Tab-separated table of C-alpha atoms and ligand atoms in Angstrom:
chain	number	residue	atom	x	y	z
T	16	UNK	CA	-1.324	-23.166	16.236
T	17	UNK	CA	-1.711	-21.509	13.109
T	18	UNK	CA	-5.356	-19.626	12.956
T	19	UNK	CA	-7.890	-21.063	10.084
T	20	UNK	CA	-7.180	-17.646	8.126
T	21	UNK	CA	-3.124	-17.685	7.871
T	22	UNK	CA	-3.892	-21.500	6.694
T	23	UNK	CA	-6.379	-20.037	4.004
T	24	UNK	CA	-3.328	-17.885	2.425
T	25	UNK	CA	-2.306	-21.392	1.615
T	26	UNK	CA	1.319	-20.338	2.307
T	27	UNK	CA	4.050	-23.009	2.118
T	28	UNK	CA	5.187	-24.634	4.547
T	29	UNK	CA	8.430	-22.977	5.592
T	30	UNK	CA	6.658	-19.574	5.691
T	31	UNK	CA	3.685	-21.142	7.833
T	32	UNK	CA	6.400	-22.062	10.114
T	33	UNK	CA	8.545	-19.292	10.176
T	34	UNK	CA	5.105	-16.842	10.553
T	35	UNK	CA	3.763	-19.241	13.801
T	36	UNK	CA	7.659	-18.616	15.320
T	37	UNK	CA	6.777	-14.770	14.769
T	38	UNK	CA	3.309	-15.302	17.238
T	39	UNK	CA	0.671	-14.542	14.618
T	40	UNK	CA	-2.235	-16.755	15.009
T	41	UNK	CA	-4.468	-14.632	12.613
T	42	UNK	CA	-3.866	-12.265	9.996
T	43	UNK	CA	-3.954	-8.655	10.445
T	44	UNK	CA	-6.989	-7.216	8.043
T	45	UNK	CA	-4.410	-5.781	5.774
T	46	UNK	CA	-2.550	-8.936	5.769
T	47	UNK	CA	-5.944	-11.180	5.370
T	48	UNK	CA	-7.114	-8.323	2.481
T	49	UNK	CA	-3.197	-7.344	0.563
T	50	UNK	CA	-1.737	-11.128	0.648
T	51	UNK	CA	-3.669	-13.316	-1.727
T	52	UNK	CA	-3.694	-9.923	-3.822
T	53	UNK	CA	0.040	-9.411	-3.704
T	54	UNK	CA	0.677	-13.314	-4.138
T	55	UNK	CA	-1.434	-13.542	-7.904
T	56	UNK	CA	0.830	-10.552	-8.684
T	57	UNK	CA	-1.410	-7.175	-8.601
T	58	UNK	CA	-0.114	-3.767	-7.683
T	59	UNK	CA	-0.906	-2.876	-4.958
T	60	UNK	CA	-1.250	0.305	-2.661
T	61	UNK	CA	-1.903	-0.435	1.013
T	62	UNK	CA	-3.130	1.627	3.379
T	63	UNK	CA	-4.036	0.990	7.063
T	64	UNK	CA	-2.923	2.469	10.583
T	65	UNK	CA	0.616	2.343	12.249
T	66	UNK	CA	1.075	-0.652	14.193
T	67	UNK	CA	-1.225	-2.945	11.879
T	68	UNK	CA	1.483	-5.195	10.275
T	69	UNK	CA	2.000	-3.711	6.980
T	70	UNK	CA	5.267	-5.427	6.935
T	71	UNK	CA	4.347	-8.573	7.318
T	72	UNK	CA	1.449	-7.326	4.793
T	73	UNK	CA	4.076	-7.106	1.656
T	74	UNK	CA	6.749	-9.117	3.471
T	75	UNK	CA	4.952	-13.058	2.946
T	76	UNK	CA	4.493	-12.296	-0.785
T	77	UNK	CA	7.760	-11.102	-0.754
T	78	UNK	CA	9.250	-14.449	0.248
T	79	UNK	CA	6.523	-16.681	-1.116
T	80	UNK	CA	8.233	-15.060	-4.695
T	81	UNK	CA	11.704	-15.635	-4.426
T	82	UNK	CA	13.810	-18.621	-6.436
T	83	UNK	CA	16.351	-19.371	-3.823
T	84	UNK	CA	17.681	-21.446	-6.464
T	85	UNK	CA	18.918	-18.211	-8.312
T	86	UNK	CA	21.545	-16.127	-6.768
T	87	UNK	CA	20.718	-12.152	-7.901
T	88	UNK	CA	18.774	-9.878	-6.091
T	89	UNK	CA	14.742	-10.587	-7.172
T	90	UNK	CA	13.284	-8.149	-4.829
T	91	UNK	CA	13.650	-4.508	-3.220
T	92	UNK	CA	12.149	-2.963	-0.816
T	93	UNK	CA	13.299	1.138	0.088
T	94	UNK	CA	12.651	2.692	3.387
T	95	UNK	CA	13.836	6.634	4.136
T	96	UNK	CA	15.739	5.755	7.419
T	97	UNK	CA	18.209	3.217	7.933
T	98	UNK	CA	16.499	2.249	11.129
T	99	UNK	CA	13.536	1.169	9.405
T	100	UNK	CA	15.266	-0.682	6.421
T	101	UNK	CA	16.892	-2.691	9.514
T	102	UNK	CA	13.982	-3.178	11.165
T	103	UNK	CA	11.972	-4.501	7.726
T	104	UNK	CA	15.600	-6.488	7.079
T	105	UNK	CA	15.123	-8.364	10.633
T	106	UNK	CA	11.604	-9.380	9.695
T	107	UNK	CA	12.124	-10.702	6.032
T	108	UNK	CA	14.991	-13.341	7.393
T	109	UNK	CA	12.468	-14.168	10.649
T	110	UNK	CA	10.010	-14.811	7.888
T	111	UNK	CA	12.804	-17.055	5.386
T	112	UNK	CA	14.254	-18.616	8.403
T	113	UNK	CA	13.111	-22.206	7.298
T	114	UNK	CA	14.457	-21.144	3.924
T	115	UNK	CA	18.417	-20.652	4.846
T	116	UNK	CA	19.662	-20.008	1.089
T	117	UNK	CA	17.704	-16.787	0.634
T	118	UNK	CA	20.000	-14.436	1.538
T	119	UNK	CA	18.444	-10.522	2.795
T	120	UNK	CA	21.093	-7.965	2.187
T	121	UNK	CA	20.547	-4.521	3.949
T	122	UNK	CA	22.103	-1.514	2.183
T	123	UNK	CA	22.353	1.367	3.988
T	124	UNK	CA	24.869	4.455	4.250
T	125	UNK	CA	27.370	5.494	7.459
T	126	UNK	CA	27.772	1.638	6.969
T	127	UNK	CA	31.196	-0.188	5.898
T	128	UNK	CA	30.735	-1.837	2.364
T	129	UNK	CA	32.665	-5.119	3.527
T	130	UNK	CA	29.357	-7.016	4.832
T	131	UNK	CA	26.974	-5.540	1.688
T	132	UNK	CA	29.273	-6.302	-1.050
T	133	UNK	CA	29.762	-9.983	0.727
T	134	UNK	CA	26.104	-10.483	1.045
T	135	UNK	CA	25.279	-9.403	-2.593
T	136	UNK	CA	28.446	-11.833	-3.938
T	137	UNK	CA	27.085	-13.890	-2.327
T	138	UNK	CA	23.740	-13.704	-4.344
T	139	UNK	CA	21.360	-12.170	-1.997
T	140	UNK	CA	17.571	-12.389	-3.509
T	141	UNK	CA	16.503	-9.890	-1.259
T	142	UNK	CA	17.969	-6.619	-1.093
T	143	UNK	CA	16.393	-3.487	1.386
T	144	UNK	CA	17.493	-0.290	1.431
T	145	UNK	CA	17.818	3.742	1.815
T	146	UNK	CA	17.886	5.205	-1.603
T	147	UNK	CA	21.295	6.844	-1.430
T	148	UNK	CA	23.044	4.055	-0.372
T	149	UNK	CA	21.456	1.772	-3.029
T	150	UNK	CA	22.278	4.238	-5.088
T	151	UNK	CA	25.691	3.938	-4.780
T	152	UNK	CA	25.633	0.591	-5.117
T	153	UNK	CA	24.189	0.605	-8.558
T	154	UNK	CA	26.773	3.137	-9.675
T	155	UNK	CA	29.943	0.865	-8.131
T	156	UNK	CA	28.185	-1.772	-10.432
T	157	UNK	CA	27.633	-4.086	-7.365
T	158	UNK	CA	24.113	-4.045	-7.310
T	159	UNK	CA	22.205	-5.032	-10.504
T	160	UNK	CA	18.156	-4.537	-10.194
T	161	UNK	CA	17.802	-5.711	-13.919
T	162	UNK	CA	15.852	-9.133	-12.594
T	163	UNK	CA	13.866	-7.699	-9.660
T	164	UNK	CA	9.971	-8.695	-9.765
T	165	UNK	CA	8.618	-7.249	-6.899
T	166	UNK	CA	9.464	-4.017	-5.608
T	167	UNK	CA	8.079	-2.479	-2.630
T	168	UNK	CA	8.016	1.466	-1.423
T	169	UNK	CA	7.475	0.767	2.455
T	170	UNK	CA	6.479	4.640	4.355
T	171	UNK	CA	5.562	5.407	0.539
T	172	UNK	CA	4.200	8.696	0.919
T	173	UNK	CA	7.426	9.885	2.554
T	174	UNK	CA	9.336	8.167	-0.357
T	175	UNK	CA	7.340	9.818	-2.775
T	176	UNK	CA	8.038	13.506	-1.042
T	177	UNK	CA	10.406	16.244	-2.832
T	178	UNK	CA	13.240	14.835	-0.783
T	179	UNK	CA	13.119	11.291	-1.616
T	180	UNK	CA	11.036	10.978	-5.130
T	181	UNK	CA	14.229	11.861	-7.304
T	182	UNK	CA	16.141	9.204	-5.739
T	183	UNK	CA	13.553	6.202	-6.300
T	184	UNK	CA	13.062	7.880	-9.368
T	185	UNK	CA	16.611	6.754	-10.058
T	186	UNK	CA	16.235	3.463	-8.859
T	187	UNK	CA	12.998	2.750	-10.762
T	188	UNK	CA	14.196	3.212	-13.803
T	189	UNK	CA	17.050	0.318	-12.954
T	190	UNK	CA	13.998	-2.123	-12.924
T	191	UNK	CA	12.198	-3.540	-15.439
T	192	UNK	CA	8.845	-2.059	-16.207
T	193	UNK	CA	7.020	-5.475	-15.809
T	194	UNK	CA	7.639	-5.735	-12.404
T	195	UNK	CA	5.245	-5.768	-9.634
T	196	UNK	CA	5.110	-2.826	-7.869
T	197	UNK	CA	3.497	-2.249	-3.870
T	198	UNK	CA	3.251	0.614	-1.822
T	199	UNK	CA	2.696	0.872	1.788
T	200	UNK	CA	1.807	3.578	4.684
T	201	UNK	CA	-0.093	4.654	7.137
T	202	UNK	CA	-1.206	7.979	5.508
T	203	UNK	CA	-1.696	8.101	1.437
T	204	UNK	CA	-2.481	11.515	0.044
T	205	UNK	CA	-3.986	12.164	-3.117
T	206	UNK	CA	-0.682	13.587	-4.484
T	207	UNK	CA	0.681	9.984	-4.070
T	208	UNK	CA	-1.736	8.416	-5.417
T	209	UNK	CA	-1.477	10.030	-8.725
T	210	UNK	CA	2.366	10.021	-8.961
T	211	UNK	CA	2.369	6.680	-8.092
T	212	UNK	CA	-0.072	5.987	-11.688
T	213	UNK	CA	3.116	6.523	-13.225
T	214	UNK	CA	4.769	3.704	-11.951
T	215	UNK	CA	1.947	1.276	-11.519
T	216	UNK	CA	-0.227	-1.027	-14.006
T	217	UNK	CA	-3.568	-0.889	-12.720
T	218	UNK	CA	-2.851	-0.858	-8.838
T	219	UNK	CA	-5.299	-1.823	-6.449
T	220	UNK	CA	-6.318	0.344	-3.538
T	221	UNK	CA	-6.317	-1.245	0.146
T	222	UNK	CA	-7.742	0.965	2.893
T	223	UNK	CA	-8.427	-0.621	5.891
T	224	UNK	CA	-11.041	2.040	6.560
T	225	UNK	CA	-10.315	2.645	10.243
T	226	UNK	CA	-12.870	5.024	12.159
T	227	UNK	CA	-10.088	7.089	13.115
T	228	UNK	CA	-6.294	7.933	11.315
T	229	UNK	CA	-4.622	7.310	14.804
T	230	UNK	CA	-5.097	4.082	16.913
T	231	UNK	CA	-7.536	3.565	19.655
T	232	UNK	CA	-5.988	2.137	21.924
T	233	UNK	CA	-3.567	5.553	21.894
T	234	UNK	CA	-5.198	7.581	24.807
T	235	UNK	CA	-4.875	10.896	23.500
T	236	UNK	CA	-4.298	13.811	25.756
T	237	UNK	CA	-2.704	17.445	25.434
T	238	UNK	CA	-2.133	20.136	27.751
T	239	UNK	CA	-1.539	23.438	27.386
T	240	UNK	CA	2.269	24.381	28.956
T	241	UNK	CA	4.169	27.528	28.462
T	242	UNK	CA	7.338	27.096	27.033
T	243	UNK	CA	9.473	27.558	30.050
T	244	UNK	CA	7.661	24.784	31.925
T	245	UNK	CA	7.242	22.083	29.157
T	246	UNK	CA	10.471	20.335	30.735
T	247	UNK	CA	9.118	20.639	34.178
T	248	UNK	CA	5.723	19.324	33.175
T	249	UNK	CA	7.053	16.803	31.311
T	250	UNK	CA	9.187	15.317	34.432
T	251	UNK	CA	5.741	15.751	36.111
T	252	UNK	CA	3.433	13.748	34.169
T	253	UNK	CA	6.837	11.072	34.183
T	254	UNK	CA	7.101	10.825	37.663
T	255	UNK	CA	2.932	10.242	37.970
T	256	UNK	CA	2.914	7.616	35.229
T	257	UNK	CA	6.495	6.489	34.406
T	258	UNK	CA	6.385	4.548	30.824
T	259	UNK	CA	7.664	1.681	30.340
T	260	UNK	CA	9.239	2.577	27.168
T	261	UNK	CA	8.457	6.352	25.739
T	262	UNK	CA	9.677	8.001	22.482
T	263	UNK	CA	9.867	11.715	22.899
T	264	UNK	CA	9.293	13.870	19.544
T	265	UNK	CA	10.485	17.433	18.960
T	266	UNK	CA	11.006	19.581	15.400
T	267	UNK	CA	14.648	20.110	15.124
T	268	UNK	CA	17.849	18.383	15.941
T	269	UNK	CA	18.747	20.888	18.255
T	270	UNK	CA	15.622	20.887	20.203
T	271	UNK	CA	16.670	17.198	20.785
T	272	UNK	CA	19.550	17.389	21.975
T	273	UNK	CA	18.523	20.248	23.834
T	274	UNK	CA	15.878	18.284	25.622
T	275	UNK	CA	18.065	14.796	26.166
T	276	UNK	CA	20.508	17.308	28.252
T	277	UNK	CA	17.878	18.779	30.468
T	278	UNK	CA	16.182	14.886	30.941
T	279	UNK	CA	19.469	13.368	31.522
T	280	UNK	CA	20.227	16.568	34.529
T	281	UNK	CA	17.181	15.280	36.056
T	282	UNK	CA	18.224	11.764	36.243
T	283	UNK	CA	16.418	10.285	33.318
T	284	UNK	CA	17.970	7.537	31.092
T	285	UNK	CA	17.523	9.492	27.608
T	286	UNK	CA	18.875	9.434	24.598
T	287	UNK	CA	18.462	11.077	21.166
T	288	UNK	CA	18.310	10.138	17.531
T	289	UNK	CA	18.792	11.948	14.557
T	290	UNK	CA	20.524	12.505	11.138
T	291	UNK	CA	23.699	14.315	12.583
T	292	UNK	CA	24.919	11.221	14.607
T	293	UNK	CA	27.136	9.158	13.003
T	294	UNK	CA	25.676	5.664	12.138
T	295	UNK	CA	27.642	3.778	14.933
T	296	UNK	CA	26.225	5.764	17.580
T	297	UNK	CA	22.390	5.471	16.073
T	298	UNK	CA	22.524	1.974	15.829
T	299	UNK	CA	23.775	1.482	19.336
T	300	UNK	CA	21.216	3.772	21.013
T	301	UNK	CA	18.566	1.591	18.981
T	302	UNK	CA	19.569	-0.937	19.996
T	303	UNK	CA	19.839	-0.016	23.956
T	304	UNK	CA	16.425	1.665	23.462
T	305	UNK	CA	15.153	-1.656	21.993
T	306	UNK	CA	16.476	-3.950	24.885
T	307	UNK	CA	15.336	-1.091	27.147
T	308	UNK	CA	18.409	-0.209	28.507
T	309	UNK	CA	17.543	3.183	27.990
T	310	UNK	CA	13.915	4.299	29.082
T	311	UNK	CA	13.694	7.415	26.956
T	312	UNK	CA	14.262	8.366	23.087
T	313	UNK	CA	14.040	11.176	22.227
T	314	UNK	CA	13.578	12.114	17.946
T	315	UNK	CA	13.051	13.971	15.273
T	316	UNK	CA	10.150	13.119	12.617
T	317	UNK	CA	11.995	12.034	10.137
T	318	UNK	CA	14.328	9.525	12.089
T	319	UNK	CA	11.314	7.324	13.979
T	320	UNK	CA	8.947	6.782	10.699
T	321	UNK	CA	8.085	3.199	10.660
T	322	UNK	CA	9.956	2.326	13.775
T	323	UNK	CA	8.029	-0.858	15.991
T	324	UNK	CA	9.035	-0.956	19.256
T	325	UNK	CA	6.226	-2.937	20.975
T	326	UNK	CA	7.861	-1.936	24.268
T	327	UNK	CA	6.544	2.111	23.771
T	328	UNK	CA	4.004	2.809	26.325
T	329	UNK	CA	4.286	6.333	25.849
T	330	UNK	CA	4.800	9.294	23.181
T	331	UNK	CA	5.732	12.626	23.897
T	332	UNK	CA	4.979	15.165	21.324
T	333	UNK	CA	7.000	17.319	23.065
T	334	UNK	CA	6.332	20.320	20.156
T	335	UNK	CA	3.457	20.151	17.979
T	336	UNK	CA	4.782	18.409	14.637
T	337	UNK	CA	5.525	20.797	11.369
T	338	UNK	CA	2.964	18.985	9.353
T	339	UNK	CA	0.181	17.224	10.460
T	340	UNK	CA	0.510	13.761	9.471
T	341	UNK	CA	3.763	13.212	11.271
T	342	UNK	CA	1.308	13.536	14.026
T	343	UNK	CA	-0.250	10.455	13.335
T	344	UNK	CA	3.010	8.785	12.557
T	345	UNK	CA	4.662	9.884	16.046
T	346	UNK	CA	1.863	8.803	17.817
T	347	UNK	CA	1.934	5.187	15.873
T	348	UNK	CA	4.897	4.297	17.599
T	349	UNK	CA	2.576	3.577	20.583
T	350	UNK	CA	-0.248	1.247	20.928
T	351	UNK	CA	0.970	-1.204	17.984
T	352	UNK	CA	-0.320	-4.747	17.258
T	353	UNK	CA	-3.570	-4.380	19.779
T	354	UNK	CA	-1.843	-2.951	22.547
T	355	UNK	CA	-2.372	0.011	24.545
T	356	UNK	CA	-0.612	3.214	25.050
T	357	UNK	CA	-0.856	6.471	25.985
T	358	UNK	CA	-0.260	9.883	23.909
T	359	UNK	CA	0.945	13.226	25.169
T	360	UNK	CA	0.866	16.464	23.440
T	361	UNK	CA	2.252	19.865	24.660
T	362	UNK	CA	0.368	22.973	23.395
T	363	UNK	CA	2.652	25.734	23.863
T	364	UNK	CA	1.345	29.137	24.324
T	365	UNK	CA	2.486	29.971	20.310
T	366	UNK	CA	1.083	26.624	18.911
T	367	UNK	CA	-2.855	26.861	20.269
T	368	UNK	CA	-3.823	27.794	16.681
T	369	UNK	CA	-2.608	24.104	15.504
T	370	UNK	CA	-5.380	22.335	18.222
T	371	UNK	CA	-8.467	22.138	15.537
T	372	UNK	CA	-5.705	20.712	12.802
T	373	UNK	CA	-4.261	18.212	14.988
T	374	UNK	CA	-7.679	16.783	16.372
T	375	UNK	CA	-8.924	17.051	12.836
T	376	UNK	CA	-6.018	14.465	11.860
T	377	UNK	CA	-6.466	12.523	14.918
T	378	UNK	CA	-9.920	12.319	14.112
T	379	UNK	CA	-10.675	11.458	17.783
T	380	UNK	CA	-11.307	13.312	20.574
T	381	UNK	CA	-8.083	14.844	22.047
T	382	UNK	CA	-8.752	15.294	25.865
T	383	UNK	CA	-7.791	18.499	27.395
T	384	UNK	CA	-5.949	17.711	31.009
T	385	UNK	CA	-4.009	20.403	32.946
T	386	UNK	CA	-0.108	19.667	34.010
T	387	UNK	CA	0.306	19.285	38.090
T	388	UNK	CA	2.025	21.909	38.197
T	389	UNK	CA	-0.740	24.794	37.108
T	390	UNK	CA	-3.284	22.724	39.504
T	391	UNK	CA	-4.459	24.273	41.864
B	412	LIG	P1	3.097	-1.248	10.496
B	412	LIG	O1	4.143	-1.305	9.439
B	412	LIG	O2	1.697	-1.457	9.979
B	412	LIG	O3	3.179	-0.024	11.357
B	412	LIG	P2	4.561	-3.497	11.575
B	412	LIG	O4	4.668	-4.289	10.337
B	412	LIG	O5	5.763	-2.774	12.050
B	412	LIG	O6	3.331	-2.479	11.505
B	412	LIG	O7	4.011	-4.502	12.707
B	412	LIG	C1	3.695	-4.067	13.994
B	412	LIG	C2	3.854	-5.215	14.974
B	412	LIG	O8	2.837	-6.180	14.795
B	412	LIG	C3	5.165	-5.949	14.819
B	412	LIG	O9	5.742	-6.126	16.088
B	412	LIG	C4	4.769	-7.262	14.193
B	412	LIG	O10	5.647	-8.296	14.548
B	412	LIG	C5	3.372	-7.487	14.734
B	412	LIG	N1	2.481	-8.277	13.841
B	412	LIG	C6	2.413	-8.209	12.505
B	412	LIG	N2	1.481	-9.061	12.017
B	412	LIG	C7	0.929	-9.683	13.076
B	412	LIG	C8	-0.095	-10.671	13.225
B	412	LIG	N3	-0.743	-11.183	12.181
B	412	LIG	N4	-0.382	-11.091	14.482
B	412	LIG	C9	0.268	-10.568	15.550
B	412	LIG	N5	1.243	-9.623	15.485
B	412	LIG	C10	1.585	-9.171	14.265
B	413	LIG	MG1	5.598	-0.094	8.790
């Protein structure tokens, strides 16, 4: 049954249907908070930890807005990885499922055109998206983003970076300016806040003030591990408490690969993902990881932002992250929607002038334990 506060959103019917199908009873807080906010038509920037339904969060108001009557697209929403803008994609038609003529069209690159350009003939309302790919859709003249209302910058502080802001620059100025614009993350720094002024009419600001940037129910541990023995401890601490489901995190590409070799040696069902594979091979190790045909995944930062795998019992930070709010983005792949999980961080002999940064971020308490194999 439908909880007393999802009923108070006053949602229509189709959506309170589709939303009961998905299991919530009750609103997240950012759901109960960004919702009635988003649906009257505000800007809005949310903010609130990994795992807390933020997609759901601009995702109802999303659908509650669109005229299925009209065939053009009515809303975007950009991710950075095509992972994620899947992963958002897969949500938005759970959510319109009682509502078969919306259409969700998901654009993003190593892709064939065929099923895009079929989906947006077709009159898709609902378009989401990497930049570059949408990009390129605007400048075939197959995507038109003159009519969109409601735009929405999901991981927004990453799509506000150097790498991505020229890009949704582009895109921006493709919509008109009285649109309603949301953005959404885990981690909103100042810098984002005032770049995003300039596209925003008096936004509102949504922290769900959590005691802590990382979840609690992520048991946070590190140990200290030279790097010749990070491998060994790691098939260590696997074969004391095997996960479930882990995600493994390490810098570079190469480092990635480097360590799926060495886990598979030993036995271990890994795999990796990154930019350099092609897009066949990514979405096919997603999806294996996702039906848990494959116990470990092994990543860079950049390709597991946003990524909800409910299944994750484990992360890995097998290096200690460049910057320090990937940290709390790795470690949100664990522990999401209320459950538990357990995070592991190596401290390598080079890295133990990072430890004061990293449990600054945390903002909790990362406890010190000591690998098997220096016990003694
Ligand atoms: P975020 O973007 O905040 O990291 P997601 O939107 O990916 O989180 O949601 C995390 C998980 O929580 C998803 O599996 C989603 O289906 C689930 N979820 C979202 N809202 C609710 C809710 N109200 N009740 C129960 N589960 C929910
Ligand atoms: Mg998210």
């Amino acid at each position: 049954m439908l909880g007393e506060a999802f009923k108070r959103l006053d949602l229509s019917p189709e959506i309170e249907s589709a939303v009961l199908d998905l299991g919530f009873e009750t609103p997240t807080e950012i759901q109960e908070r960004v919702i009635p906010l988003l649906l009257e038509g505000a800007d809005v920037i949310g903010q609130a930890q990994t795992g807390t339904g933020k997609t759901a969060a601009f995702g109802i108001p999303l659908v509650e807005g669109i005229d299925e009557e009209k065939r053009y697209p009515q809303a975007l929403v950009l991710a950075p990885t095509r992972e994620l803008a899947m992963q958002i994609a897969e949500q938005l038609r759970a959510l319109t499922r009682y509502i078969p003529r919306i259409i969700v069209v998901t654009l993003y690159g190593g892709a064939g055109y065929g099923r895009q350009l079929d989906d947006l003939q077709e009159g898709a309302q609902v378009v989401v998206g990497t930049p570059g790919r949408v990009i390129d859709h605007i400048q075939r003249g197959t995507l038109k983003l003159d009519r969109i209302d409601y735009l929405v910058l999901d991981e927004a502080d990453r799509m506000l970076d150097m790498g991505f802001l020229p890009d949704v620059e582009r895109i921006l100025r493709r919509t008109p300016r009285s649109r309603q614009t949301a953005l959404f993350s885990a981690t909103v720094s100042t810098v984002i806040r005032i770049i995003s002024r300039r596209y925003m009419r008096n936004a509102k600001l949504v922290q769900v003030k959590a005691q802590h940037a990382t979840v609690e129910e992520a048991d946070q541990v590190y140990y200290e591990v030279a790097d010749r023995d990070k491998v060994d401890g790691l098939l260590s601490l696997i074969q004391r408490d095997p996960p479930e489901r882990a995600m493994l995190f390490r810098r570079t590409k190469i480092g990635v690969d480097k360590l799926v070799s060495s886990m598979r040696r030993h036995g271990l069902a890994a795999e990796s993902i990154h930019g350099d594979m092609s897009q066949q091979i990514r979405e096919r190790v997603m999806n294996q990881f996702r039906e848990g045909k494959i116990t470990y995944l092994v990543a860079t930062d950049v390709a597991a932002r946003g990524l909800d795998i409910p299944e994750v019992s484990h992360v890995f930070n097998f290096d200690i992250p460049e910057d320090m709010d990937s940290y709390v983005h790795r470690i949100g792949r664990t522990a999401r929607a209320g459950r538990t999980g357990t995070a592991v961080t190596f401290v390598g002999e080079w890295d133990s002038d990072k430890l004061p940064a990293l449990q600054k971020v945390a903002g909790q308490r990362l406890q010190r334990q000591v690998l098997p194999l220096y016990e003694r």
